[in-house]
XYZ file of C-alpha atoms in Angstrom:
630
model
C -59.998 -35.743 6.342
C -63.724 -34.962 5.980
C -66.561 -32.744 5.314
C -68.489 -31.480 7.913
C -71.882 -29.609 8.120
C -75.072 -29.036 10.581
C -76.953 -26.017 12.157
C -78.431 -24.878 14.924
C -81.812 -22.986 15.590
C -81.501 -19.996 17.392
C -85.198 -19.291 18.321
C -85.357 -23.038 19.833
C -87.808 -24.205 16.965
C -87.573 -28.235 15.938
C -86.439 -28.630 12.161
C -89.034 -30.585 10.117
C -87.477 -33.009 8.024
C -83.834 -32.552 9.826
C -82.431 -35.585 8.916
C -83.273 -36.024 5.662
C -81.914 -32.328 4.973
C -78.427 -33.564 6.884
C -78.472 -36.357 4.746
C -78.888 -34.071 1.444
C -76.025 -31.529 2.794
C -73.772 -34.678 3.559
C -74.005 -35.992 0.071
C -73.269 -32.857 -1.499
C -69.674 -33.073 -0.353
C -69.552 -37.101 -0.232
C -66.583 -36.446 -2.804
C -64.776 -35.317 1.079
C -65.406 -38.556 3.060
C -66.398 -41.140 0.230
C -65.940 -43.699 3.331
C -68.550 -43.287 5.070
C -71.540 -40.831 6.917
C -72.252 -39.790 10.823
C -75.430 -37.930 11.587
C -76.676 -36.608 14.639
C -80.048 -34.831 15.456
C -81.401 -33.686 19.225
C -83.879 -30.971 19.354
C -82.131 -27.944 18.340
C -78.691 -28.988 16.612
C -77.659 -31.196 13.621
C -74.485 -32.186 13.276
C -73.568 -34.067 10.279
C -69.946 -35.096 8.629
C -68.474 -37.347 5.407
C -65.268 -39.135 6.494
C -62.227 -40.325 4.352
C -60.728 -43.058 6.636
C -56.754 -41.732 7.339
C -56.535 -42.620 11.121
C -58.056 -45.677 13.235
C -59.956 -47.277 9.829
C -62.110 -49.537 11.744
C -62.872 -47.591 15.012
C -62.990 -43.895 13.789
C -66.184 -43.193 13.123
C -67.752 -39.539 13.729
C -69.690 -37.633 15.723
C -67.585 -38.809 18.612
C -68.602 -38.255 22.123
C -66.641 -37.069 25.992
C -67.414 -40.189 28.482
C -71.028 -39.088 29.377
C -72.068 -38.501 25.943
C -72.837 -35.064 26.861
C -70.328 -33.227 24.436
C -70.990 -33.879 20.658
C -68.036 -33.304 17.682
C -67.171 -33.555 14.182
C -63.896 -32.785 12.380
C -62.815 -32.162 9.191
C -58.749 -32.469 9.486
C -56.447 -33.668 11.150
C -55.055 -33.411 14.693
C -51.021 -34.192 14.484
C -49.876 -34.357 18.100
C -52.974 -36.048 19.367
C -51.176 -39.018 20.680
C -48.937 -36.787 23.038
C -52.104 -35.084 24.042
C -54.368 -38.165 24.760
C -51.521 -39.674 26.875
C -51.175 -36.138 28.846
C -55.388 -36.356 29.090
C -55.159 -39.783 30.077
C -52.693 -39.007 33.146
C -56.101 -36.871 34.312
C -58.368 -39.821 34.190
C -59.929 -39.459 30.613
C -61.257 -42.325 29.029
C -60.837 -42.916 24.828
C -63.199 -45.801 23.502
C -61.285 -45.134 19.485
C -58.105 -44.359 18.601
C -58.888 -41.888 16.116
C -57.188 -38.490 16.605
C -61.258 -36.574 16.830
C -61.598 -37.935 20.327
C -59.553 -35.624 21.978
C -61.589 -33.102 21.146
C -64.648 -33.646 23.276
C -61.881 -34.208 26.288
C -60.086 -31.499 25.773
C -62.646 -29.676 26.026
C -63.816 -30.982 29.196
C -60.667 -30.265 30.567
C -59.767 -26.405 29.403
C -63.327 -25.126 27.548
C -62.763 -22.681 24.620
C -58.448 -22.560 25.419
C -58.529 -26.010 23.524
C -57.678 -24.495 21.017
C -54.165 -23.462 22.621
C -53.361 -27.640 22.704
C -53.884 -28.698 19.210
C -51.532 -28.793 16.287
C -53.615 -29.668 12.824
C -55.337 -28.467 10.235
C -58.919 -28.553 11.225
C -62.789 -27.339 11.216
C -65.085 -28.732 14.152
C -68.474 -28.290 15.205
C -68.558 -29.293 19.446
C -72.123 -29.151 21.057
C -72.018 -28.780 24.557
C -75.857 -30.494 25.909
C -75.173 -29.101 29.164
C -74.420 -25.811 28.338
C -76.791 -25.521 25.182
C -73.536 -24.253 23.572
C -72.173 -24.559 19.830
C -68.590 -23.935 19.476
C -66.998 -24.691 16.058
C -63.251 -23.128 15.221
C -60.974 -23.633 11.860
C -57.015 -24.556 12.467
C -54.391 -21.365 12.584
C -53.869 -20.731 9.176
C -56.984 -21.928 7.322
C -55.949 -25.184 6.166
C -59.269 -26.331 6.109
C -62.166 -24.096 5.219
C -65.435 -23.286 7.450
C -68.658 -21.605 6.187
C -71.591 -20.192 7.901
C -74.518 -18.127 7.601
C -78.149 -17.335 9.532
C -81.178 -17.890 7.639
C -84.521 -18.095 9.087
C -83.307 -18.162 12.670
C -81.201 -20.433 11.944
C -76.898 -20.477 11.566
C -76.225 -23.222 9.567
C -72.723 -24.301 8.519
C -70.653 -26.849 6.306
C -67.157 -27.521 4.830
C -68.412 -25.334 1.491
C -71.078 -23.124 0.653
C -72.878 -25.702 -2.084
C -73.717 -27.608 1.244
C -75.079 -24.771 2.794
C -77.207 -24.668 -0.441
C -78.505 -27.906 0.030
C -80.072 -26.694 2.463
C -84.041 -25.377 1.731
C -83.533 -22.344 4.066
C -80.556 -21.271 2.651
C -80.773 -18.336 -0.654
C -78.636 -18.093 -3.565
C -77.707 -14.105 -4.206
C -74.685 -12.686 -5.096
C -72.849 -10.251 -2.521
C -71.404 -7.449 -4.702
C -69.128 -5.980 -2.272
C -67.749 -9.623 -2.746
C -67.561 -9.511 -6.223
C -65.138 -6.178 -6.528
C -62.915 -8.022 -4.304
C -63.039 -10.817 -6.347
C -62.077 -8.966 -9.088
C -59.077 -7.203 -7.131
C -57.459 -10.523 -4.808
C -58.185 -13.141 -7.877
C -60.447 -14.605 -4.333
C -62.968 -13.282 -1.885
C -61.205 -12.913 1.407
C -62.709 -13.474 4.731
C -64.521 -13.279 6.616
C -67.132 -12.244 3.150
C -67.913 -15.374 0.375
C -69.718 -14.390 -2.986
C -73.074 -15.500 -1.740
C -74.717 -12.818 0.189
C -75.187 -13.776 3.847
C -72.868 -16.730 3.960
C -69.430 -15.858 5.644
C -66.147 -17.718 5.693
C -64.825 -18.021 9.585
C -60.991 -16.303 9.067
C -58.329 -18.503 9.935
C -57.406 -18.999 13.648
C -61.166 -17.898 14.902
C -63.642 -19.356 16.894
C -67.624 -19.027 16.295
C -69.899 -19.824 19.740
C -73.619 -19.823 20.372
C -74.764 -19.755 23.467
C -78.178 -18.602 24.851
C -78.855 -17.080 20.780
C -76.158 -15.177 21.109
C -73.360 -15.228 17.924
C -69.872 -14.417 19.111
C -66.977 -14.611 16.549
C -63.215 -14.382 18.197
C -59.523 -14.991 17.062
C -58.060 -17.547 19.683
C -54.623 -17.092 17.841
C -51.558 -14.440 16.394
C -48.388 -15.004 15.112
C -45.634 -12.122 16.739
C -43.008 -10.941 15.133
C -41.549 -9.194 18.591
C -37.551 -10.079 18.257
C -36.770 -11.581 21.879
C -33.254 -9.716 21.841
C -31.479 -12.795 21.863
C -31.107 -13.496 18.245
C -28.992 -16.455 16.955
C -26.163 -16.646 14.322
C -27.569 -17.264 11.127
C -25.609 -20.882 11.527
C -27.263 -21.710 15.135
C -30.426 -20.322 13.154
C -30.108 -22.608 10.478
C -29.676 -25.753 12.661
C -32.690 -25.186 14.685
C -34.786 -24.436 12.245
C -34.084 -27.571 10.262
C -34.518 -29.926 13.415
C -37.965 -28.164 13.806
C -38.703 -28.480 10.234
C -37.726 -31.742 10.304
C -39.801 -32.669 13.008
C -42.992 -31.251 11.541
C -42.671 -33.135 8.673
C -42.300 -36.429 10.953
C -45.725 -35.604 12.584
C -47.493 -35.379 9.432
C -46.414 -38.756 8.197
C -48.480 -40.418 10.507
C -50.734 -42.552 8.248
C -52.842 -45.809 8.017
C -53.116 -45.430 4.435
C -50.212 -44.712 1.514
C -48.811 -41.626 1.778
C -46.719 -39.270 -0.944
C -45.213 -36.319 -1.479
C -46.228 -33.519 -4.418
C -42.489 -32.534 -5.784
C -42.510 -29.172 -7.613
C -38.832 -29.081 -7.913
C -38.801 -25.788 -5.914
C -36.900 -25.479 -2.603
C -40.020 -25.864 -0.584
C -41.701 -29.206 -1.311
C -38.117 -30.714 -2.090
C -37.193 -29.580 1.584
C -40.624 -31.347 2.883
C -39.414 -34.543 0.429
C -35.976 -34.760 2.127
C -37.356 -34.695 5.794
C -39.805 -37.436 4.613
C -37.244 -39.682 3.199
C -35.439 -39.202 6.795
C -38.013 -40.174 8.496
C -39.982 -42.692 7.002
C -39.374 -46.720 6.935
C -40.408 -47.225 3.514
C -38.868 -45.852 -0.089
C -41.326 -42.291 -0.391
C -43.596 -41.430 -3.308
C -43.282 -38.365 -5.059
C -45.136 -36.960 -7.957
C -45.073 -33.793 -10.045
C -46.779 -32.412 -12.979
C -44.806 -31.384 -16.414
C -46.134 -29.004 -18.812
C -45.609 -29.114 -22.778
C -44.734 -25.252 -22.542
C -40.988 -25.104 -21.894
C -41.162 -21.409 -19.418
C -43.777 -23.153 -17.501
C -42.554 -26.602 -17.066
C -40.157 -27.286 -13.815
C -40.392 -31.268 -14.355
C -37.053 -31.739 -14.871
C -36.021 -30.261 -11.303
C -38.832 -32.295 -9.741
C -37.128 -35.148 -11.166
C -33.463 -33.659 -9.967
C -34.676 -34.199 -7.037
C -36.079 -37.530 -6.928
C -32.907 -38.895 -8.598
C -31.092 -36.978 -5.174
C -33.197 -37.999 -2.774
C -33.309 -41.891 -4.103
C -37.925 -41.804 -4.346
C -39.997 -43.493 -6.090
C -40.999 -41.098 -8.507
C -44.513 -40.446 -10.642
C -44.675 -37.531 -13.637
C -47.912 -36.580 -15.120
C -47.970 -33.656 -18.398
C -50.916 -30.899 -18.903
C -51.355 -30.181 -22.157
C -53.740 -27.601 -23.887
C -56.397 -30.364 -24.700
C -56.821 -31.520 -21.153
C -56.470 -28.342 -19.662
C -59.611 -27.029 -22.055
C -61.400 -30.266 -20.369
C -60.651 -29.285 -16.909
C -61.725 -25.853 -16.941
C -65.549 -27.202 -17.202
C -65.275 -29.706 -15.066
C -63.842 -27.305 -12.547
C -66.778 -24.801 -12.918
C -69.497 -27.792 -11.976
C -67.105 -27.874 -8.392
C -65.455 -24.777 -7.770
C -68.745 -22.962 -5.941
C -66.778 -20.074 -5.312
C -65.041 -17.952 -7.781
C -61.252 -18.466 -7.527
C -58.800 -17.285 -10.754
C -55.445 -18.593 -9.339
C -54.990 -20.667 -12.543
C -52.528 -22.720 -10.977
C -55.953 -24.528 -9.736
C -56.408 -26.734 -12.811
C -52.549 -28.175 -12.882
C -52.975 -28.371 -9.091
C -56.447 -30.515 -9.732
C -54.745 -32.482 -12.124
C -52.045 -33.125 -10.135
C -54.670 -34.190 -7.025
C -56.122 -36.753 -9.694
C -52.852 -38.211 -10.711
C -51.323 -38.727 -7.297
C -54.683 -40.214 -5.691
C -54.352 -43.461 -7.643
C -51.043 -43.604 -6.091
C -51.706 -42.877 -2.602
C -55.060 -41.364 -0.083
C -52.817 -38.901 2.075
C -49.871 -36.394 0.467
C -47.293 -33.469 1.926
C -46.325 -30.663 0.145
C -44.812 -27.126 0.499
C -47.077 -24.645 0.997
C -46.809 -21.479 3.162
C -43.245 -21.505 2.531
C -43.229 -18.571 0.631
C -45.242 -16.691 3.128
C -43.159 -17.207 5.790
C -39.497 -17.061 5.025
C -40.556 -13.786 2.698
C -40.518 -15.927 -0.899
C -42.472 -14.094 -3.547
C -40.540 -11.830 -5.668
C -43.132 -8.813 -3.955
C -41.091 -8.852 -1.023
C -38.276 -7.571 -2.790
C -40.559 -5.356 -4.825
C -41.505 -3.061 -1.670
C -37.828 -2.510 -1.610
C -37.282 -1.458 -5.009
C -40.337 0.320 -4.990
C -38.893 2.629 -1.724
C -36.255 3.931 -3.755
C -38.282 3.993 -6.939
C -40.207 6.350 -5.116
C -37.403 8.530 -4.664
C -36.967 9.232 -8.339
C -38.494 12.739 -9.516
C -41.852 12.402 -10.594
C -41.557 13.933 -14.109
C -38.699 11.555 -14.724
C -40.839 8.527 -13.738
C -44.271 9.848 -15.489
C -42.057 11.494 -18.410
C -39.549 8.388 -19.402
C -39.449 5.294 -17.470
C -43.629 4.778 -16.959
C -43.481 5.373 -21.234
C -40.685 3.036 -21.591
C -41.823 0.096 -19.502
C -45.421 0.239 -21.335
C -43.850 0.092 -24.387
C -42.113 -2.997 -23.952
C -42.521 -5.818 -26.361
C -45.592 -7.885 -24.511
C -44.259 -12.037 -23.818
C -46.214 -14.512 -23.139
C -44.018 -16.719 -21.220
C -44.371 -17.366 -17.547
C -43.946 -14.347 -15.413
C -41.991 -12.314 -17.947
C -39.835 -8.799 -17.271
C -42.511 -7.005 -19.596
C -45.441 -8.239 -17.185
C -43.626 -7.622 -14.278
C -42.533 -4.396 -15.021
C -45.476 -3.168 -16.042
C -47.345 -3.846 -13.176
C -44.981 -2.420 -10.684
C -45.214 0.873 -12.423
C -48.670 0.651 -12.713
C -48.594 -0.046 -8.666
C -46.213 2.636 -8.136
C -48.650 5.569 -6.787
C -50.394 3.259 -4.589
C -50.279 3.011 -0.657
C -48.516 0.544 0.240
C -51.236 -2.309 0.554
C -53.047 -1.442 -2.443
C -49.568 -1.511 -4.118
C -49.009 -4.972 -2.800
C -52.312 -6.403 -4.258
C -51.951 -4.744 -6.770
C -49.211 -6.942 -7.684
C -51.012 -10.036 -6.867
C -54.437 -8.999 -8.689
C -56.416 -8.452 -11.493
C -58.076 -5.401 -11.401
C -57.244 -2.412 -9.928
C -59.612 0.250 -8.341
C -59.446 2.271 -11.546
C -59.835 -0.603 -13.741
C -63.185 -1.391 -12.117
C -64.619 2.096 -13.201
C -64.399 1.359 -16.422
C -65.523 -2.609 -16.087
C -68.590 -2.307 -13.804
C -71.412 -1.116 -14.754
C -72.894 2.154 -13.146
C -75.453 0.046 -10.727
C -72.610 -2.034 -8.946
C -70.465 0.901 -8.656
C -73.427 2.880 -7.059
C -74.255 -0.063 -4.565
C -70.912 -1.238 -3.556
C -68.111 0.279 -1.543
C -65.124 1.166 -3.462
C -62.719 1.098 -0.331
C -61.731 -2.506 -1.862
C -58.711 -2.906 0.749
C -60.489 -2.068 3.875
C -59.685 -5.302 5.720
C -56.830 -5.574 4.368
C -55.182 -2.162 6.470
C -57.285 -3.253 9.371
C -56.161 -6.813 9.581
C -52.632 -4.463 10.003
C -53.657 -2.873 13.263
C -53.647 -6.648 15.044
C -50.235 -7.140 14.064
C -47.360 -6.569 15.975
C -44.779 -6.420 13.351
C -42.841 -3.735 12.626
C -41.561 -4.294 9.563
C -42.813 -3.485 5.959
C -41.654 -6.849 4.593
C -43.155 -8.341 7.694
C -46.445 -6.722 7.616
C -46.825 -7.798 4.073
C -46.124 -11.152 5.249
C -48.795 -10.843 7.733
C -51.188 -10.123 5.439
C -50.451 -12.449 2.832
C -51.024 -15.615 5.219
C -54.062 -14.007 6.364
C -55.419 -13.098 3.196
C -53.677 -14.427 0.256
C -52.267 -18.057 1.551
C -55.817 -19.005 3.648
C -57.781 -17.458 0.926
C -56.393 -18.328 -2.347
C -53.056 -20.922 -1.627
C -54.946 -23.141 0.954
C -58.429 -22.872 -0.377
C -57.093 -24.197 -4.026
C -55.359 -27.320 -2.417
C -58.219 -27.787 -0.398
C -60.557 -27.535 -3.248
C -58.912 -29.440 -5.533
C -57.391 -32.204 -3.450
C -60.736 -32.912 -2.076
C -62.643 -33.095 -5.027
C -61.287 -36.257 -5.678
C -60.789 -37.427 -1.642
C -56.965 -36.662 -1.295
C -55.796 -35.275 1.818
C -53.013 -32.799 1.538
C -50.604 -31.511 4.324
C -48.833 -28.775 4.755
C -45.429 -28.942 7.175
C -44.723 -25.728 6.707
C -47.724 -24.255 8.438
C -46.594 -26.187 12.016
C -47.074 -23.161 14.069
C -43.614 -24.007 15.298
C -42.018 -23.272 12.171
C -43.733 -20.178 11.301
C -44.076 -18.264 14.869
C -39.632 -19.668 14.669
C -38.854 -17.772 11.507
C -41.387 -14.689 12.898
C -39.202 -14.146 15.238
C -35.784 -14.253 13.057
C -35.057 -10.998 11.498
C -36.516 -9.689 8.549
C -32.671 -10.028 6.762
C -32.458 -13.833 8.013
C -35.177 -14.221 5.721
C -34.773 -11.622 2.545
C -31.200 -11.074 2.415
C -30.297 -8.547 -0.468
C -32.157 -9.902 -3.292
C -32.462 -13.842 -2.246
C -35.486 -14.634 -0.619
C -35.709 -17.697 1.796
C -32.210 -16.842 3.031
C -32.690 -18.912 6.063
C -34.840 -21.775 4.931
C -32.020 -22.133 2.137
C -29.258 -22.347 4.867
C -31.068 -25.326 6.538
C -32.127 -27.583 4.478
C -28.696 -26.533 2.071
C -27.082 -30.306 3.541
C -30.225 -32.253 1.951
C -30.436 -30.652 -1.536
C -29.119 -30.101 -4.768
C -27.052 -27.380 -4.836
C -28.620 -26.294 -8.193
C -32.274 -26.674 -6.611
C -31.709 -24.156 -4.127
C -30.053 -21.237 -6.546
C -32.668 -21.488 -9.091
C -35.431 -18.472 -8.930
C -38.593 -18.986 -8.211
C -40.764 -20.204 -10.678
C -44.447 -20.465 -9.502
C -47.230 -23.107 -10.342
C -48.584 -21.126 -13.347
C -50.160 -22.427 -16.427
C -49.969 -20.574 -20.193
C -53.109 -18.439 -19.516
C -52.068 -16.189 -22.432
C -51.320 -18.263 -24.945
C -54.429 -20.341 -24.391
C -56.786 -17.606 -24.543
C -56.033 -16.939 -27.917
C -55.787 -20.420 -29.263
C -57.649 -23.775 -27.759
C -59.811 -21.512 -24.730
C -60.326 -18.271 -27.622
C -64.081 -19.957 -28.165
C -64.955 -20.567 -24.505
C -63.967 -16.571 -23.733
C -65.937 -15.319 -26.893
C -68.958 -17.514 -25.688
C -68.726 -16.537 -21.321
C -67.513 -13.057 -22.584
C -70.071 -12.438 -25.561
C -71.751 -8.776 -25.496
C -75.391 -9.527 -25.362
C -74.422 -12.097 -22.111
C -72.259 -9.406 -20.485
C -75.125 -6.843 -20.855
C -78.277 -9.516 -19.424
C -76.057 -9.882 -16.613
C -75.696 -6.879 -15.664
C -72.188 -6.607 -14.012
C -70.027 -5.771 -16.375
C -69.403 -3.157 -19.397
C -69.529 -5.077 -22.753
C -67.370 -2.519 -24.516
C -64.653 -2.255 -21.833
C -64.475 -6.203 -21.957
C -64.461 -6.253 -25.831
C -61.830 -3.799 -25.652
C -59.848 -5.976 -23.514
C -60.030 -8.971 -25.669
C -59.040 -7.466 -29.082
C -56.036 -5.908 -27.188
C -55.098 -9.466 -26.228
C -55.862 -11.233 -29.068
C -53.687 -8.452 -31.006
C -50.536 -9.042 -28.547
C -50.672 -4.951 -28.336
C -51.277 -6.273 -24.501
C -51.342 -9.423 -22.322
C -54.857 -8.975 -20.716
C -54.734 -12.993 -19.319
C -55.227 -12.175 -15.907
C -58.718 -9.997 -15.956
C -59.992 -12.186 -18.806
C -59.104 -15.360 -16.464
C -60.697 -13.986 -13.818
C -63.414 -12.974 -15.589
C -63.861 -16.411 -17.330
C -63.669 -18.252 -13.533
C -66.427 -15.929 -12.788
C -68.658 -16.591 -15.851
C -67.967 -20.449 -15.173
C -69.323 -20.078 -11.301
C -72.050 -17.955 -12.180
C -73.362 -20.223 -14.396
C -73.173 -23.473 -12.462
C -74.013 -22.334 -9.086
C -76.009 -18.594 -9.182
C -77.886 -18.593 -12.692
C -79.925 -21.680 -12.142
């Protein structure tokens, strides 16, 4: 696990100073590879990377090099099967001088160019120069496990693991992209390929960036199909090979040459990825979860369930109001793009806990995207035959009703949830879904931007969202909503908070789940193998039902949430008045001070739970400040 970062200059000029500006991007994310730095300079490229020593500690230094030293590469990541592939490229007469899984990289591409890609299973970012060729290829892993930024300024494209490295460097600008912003304020994160910062892109998950001769070429090298291949197995023979594959994913990421854990929610997902590791590893396994003092939000005693089942060597941590307050500032000086999941701070909390325990951990993410998890799923259904009720009866007596419900602030209560899936309810179908998922909704943000932004901005918020839709092959509502939310919500927001937060204090997290041999399995399943009436996860429940509690796998989902509401009107109430203040709100220039006020007397009244904008509103106030203002 690393950091990596570099350019290269497009109108074959020599950088002045390259190294020394390397050097400055490198340390900007030493908090990725505290072990050690790699540089490397020729004429036109600079390649530069921070390492955190997993695999081959005393030989696996970076940039490594093919045989001739003609092909350049760093990596941030990991490369699981690259023991079965440097015995395969070894059979051709390839030569490794390290037995760190990077060197493959140059070989393989020696031996298949750009369709590398097809032979790797990781979670990755490179940068691979090509001296020959004068060509720059750098890709990021299938599902975005590991982020990739890039932009051109003054003829040059420079790149790095996250976009204050790209500020580190002189050339680079500071400005805010707009469009960016209203998307912001509608995902809760600013999905690819845009970032906040205008002319600095994200490279989607699964793509490919190349220059050759100064010409920029961005492709996807990967899909995931949903085409059924008309032999579909019994939800038994199902089950079976679907935990053997599972169970074999897990196995791959244990590999290790430093401790290794497990982050135990208590939820079916990371308890599945704690029972595979127990199976397979020699020594007792590490787990650790997080408690919270707030009884609807705190699933510590099923992480614990767990542990006591599975026989590990369990570590608890508790988030309480206090520290939480002292996270939230220390996030802003890291988090240098805005990101309002506020399961962040108990997942950066968690990171700090388990990394005096251990360097390397597994948990369960993507689960939920692929084997059709989050309660949404089943929302689309309802909403199909909520759509069938009479529209006076809906507008006249149930859309009253539900608003008028007592407002809770407990974790993901039937008042919240109700009343945004009315609210959603004359939506298409992916603003509906969204919808559900964000903040603000396209109406909402004609009454909080100012007149400027709306003027200068594109209010078609969900653009890339229905295109991303015409690549996919499935069928399927439930599936196409899947699609999407790996694409957009689980590389964008899910991965990009682990990532985030595990690195910022050099802990490398792994994610079974996302084997491409899991999810392109339960693809192909049908849609009721994985939401079955009203159980998500039918499938995934099925397999792993032998290893687990039978009490972990019938509770319903939870979620990693923290007591947004509760805190905005006690410890955090000062912080919002301060980022949220009238005469700051109008200097700005983004947003209307009055529709703002009106949002946080509403909340502060309980007449309406407003957490969720004034969250994401905060999270943008708190990047603003550290990393556009100054």
């Amino acid at each position: 696990m690393c950091g990596i970062a570099g350019w290269i200059n497009l109108e074959n000029k020599t950088s002045q100073n390259g190294e020394a500006v390397l050097h400055r991007m490198c340390e900007r994310m030493k908090h990725r590879g505290p072990d050690s730095e790699g540089l490397w300079l020729d004429e036109r490229v600079a390649l530069g990377m921070r390492r955190l020593s997993i695999i081959d500690l005393a030989t696996g230094e970076q940039p490594v090099f093919s045989e001739d030293k003609q092909i350049v590469v760093v990596m941030n990541g990991e490369l699981y099967n690259f023991r079965e592939v440097r015995a395969e490229l070894e059979k051709r007469g390839h030569k490794f001088e390290t037995n760190t899984d990077t060197e493959i990289l140059p070989h393989l591409y020696e031996e298949y160019g750009e369709a590398m890609l097809e032979h790797i299973n990781g979670m990755f970012a490179f940068a691979l120069w090509d001296r020959r060729k004068e060509k720059l290829l750098i890709a990021r892993d299938r599902f975005g496990e590991k982020p990739l930024f890039y932009g051109v300024f003054e003829g040059k494209l420079i790149f790095a693991s996250e976009p204050k490295v790209l500020l580190e460097n002189p050339s680079v600008k500071s400005e805010i992209n707009l469009d960016a912003l209203r998307s912001f304020l509608s995902f809760d994160y600013v999905p690819a390929p845009a970032s906040i910062y205008k002319g600095i892109f994200k490279l989607p998950a699964a793509h490919f960036l190349s220059v050759e001769n100064g010409e920029i070429n961005v492709r996807r090298y990967w899909n995931l199909s949903f085409q059924k291949n008309g032999n579909t197995p019994s939800v038994e023979k199902a089950a079976e090979e679907l935990r053997e594959i599972l169970s074999d994913a897990v196995r791959m990421r244990l590999v290790s040459d430093v401790p290794l854990g497990v982050l135990l929610s208590g939820g079916v997902d990371s308890s599945t990825v704690a029972a595979f590791a127990v199976r397979h590893s020699s020594e007792k396994v590490k787990t650790f979860s997080i408690g919270f003092e707030e009884d609807s939000f705190d699933e510590s005693k099923y992480a614990r369930e767990v542990a006591e089942h599975l026989k590990t060597e369990h570590y608890e941590d508790r988030l309480s109001v206090e520290r939480a307050a002292d996270l939230i500032s220390e996030i802003g000086t890291w988090l240098d793009e805005p990101l309002s999941d506020g399961s962040l701070i108990p997942t950066f909390l968690l990171s700090r806990f388990v990394r005096k325990h251990v360097t390397v951990a597994l948990g369960g993410d993507g689960g939920d995207e692929i084997f059709a998890g989050y309660p949404m799923y089943l929302g689309h259904r309802i909403a199909r035959i909520y759509d069938k009720i009479p529209r006076f009866l809906r507008a006249g007596f149930i859309e009253p009703f539900v608003n008028n419900l007592p407002v809770s602030t407990k974790n993901l209560s039937f008042d919240y949830k109700a009343k945004r899936f009315v609210a959603a309810s004359k939506y298409d179908v992916v603003t509906r879904h969204h919808s559900w998922f964000g903040s603000f909704s396209i109406d909402e943000q004609k009454s909080l931007l100012n007149r400027e932004v709306l003027e200068t901005t594109s209010g078609d918020i969900y653009k890339g969202a229905k295109d991303l839709l015409k690549i996919t092959d499935a069928a399927d509502e439930i599936e196409r909503m899947q699609f999407l939310d790996m694409n957009f919500y689980m590389a964008e927001d899910i991965l990009t908070k682990v990532d985030r937060a595990s690195m910022a204090v050099s802990l490398e997290v792994r994610a079974p789940f996302l084997d491409p041999r899991v999810a392109q399995y339960a693809a192909r399943l049908p849609v009721d193998y994985k939401l079955r009436g009203r159980k998500g996860k039918y499938i995934l429940k099925k397999a792993v039902a032998p290893l687990l509690p039978k009490n972990i796998l019938q509770r319903p989902k939870k979620g990693f949430g923290i007591p947004i509401a509760e805190w905005l009107k006690g410890r955090l109430n000062p912080l919002m008045h301060d980022l949220l203040a009238p005469e700051r709100l109008r200097n700005q220039g983004f947003f209307d001070e009055k529709f703002v006020g009106k949002l946080i007397r509403e909340h502060e009244k309980g007449t309406a739970s407003h957490h969720k904008q004034l969250w994401t509103l905060l999270v943008f106030q708190l990047w603003y400040d550290n990393f556009l203002r100054k």
